[in-house]
Amino acid sequence: MLRMFKLFRPVVAGIIILVLTVTQLGYSFAAENESRSEVFINEASGVTETLKKLNVEEFNKYVLDFINKNKKAIEDSIINEKLDRFDISEIEFDIGTGGISFNFSAHYVEKILGIPLKITFTGKILAKLKASADYSQLGIQLTGLENFKIAKCPESVENAIKDYLNTVIPNVFFWQEGETPDGYVSCDINNLRNVIQGLLEKEASKTVMDITLPGGTVKVLVDTVQCDKFDIETGDVRSKAFISLDVNLFSGKSAFFKRFCSIELEADLFIDETDNIWLSVKKNVFTLKDGNEGLHKEINGYIEKELVKKFGKEKLIKLGGGIEIKGAPASNLSDRVKNGFSQPSSPCPVIQGNEITPEQEFVKENSLNRPGDPIVIKGQDISALNGINPDELVAFKYDGGWKQIPVQVDERAVVSVAKIYNASEKIMILFELAGRNDVSILTYTDRNTFTLGDPDKTLDSDDEIVFMSKDAGGMPADFSEPAGVTTGPAVRVVISDPLDKKGCGCVYLFRQDGTLDQSAGKQYVKYDFKLLSGDYKTTYKTGDGPNKEDSAVTTPYYSCHFSDRWIKDEIHIMKGSSSGVDILDRHKELFKPGVSTRTEDTFCEGAATGFPAEGCFTANISGPVRAIRSYMGANSGFITQREHIFYEDREDINTYLRVHPISGVVDFLDYSPAAAGMTYTNDLNKSGVIIDGKPDTLMQGPIKWEMAGGDQGSLVTVHNISSDIPGFSYTSYYLDNNNPQVKTDLQFTGDPYAYGASGIWVDKPIDNTDPTNGMAYNMILKRYMYFENPWYSTEGAEQYSLQSQNPFHITVSPYGNNGY
């Protein structure tokens, strides 16, 4: 027979969570002599000792031996001509996550004024355990550097050391073939889930609990059990399993009170040497669910006491014995799975934090219901395809056959700000006058700007790969491949929705043979960057402004327009029956209401005579899946940067504040008179107000989402603001006034009216966020803007907000018959 999955005989460990819900609990003092299944026991001869034989320690030693064998190789791979010593002192391995860390000390020799200087530094290197499916091969992938500490030395030397380490560490990988660990056995996971679920239902349905109450005993039966979640993390060394049970408990037909309560159990799952399946309870939590804690408080106490007694900590629960775990016969599964979930010996990463549900594990078709959401992964996530030409990457879905879908690769690199500005003499003088030093940032690259292309012209670790969730499909029944791709590495991307246990989809990435187009014949977004002065590199004034534009973004569902770097002055919504009128006056910026010293106009044209409007574009990209408009320069915020990322029916705006201390910032949309009649709502004011140019009073606070909706269409904006400034907070801003007279209501840019002007207001002083100006904090303002049908619901807006807080779970694994 095939034994329990991927671990060690005689015992397999996991975690099971059971939720028992009391739905109809009432007095019934009749003595009923019904048969009782002995599910709950205090002791079991031999079982306790069996549970102690968990071979986790043996596996931990197996892995640590492998790590120690490769310690010298890791040290040697990092040493260079100046790094003359690199010693790993302490190694830690987390068997639960596959995480590895190496503490180290090192020497670096640098000549200062011709004299060799030995510099000592220490730190920690992070790594991940990788493994083949049967753990007969183990790998170590170095991933990052932290806790870097260095003896006093010139800043340039410190930066050179860190840059070197951050460059070399992600490229270190070790792989070793060996023997399968003792006791390793496997089974089909889908079949195992069905077996465990069946046992739980069978045994729990026989359970009788006697709840002792004042004046008598209530006999409570488990009527039905529904396992709505059973999720096994196949890559976790402990093979965690999660089960959530809804159990209907009742006490007979007559009752004069009811209780709704639950007890949540956390337990380990074991199989002993004689094939008995056991739960060992580790933790339990009792919860009264109907909110009547004060009613019959004493009775609630009795209920809790008895439930906890039956399902208490350290209890052993026997589910069944002699269970044969067989391969699943499902026709949609591959031959590997049918044959007992065996896999070829290939570099298959240990999956971290995988929360895929049973319905999501084997994907038959795309059941994701977030069509406007993109899937963005980094090159480091598909390392098997690193090194190819970015244009060679293609994407496919499986839907009764292979179908190509559009995919886009956006290259990124760490680039000096001076380079992005074209290092003009005027810019360098401005930097020096402000006491600034040049810095480098990770940014999108564009050969048509001074950022230029990615120096690494291949698909590398920091590049982004993007496709749309709506284009996902299912899994093929075998390891076939589509026409037009090369034999070699390929990857499968499984997408699951944490908000929908049945929501899942699959996309496959291949290297094409030159006969395919990455766009698959589609273009979801069109971005026409049109600088009125002419070619960007020859005519754009990075040291001054204005630099007028007539740029536009167009999709089937919306369009918008820009007349200068920071000046977005049109939005048209075309989704459904939306009217398509221009509802935007400006996307505006202020220090605070009524203060005109800094606006989106001053960012583009200068604050005053003698104060130029330095600025530049980092990238203007128009691809088949998305368009990117990225720029920087906001008066004295030389490197304050904004990215607009346009998808088919959504726009993401990321603003990276990098400026000296300022008094605050208001980031808001001021709608045009054509927006009159729309209704404005947010999560603090769901009843809404009509946008009509007449003042309204709304509750202020740190809103999560806001929306303007009407016949014109609906614009939902979800906010995500992050900062490490101590005590950071923000509030909301709203103004509807077509005849502003008070200074704080005046409009300094665009038209003189305020129609539903709304957004985010950081109404407290902001500390330094400019890394060229000494110690700097971080502050990032993110907007997710969804273009929707007329009169979109507040429930829909709430759902968009929830989705932004719960992004897709992505699992990437090798694909193919050749070990990939």
PDB file of N, CA and C in Angstrom, residues 210-214 216-218 302:
ATOM      1  N   ASP A 210     -22.354  14.256  26.617  1.00  0.00           N
ATOM      2  CA  ASP A 210     -23.262  14.540  27.721  1.00  0.00           C
ATOM      3  C   ASP A 210     -22.837  15.842  28.372  1.00  0.00           C
ATOM      4  N   ILE A 211     -23.654  16.886  28.217  1.00  0.00           N
ATOM      5  CA  ILE A 211     -23.390  18.181  28.847  1.00  0.00           C
ATOM      6  C   ILE A 211     -24.137  18.214  30.175  1.00  0.00           C
ATOM      7  N   THR A 212     -23.405  18.276  31.302  1.00  0.00           N
ATOM      8  CA  THR A 212     -24.018  18.303  32.618  1.00  0.00           C
ATOM      9  C   THR A 212     -24.387  19.728  32.994  1.00  0.00           C
ATOM     10  N   LEU A 213     -25.686  19.947  33.250  1.00  0.00           N
ATOM     11  CA  LEU A 213     -26.204  21.250  33.630  1.00  0.00           C
ATOM     12  C   LEU A 213     -26.943  21.120  34.967  1.00  0.00           C
ATOM     13  N   PRO A 214     -27.168  22.210  35.684  1.00  0.00           N
ATOM     14  CA  PRO A 214     -27.923  22.132  36.945  1.00  0.00           C
ATOM     15  C   PRO A 214     -29.288  21.489  36.713  1.00  0.00           C
ATOM     16  N   GLY A 216     -29.871  18.347  35.630  1.00  0.00           N
ATOM     17  CA  GLY A 216     -29.951  17.236  34.694  1.00  0.00           C
ATOM     18  C   GLY A 216     -28.813  17.231  33.698  1.00  0.00           C
ATOM     19  N   THR A 217     -28.872  16.270  32.749  1.00  0.00           N
ATOM     20  CA  THR A 217     -27.835  16.101  31.741  1.00  0.00           C
ATOM     21  C   THR A 217     -28.439  16.249  30.348  1.00  0.00           C
ATOM     22  N   VAL A 218     -27.812  17.018  29.542  1.00  0.00           N
ATOM     23  CA  VAL A 218     -28.237  17.178  28.144  1.00  0.00           C
ATOM     24  C   VAL A 218     -27.380  16.265  27.288  1.00  0.00           C
ATOM     25  N   TYR A 302     -20.916  25.945  31.732  1.00  0.00           N
ATOM     26  CA  TYR A 302     -20.993  24.484  31.749  1.00  0.00           C
ATOM     27  C   TYR A 302     -20.739  23.913  30.353  1.00  0.00           C
TER      28      TYR A 302
END
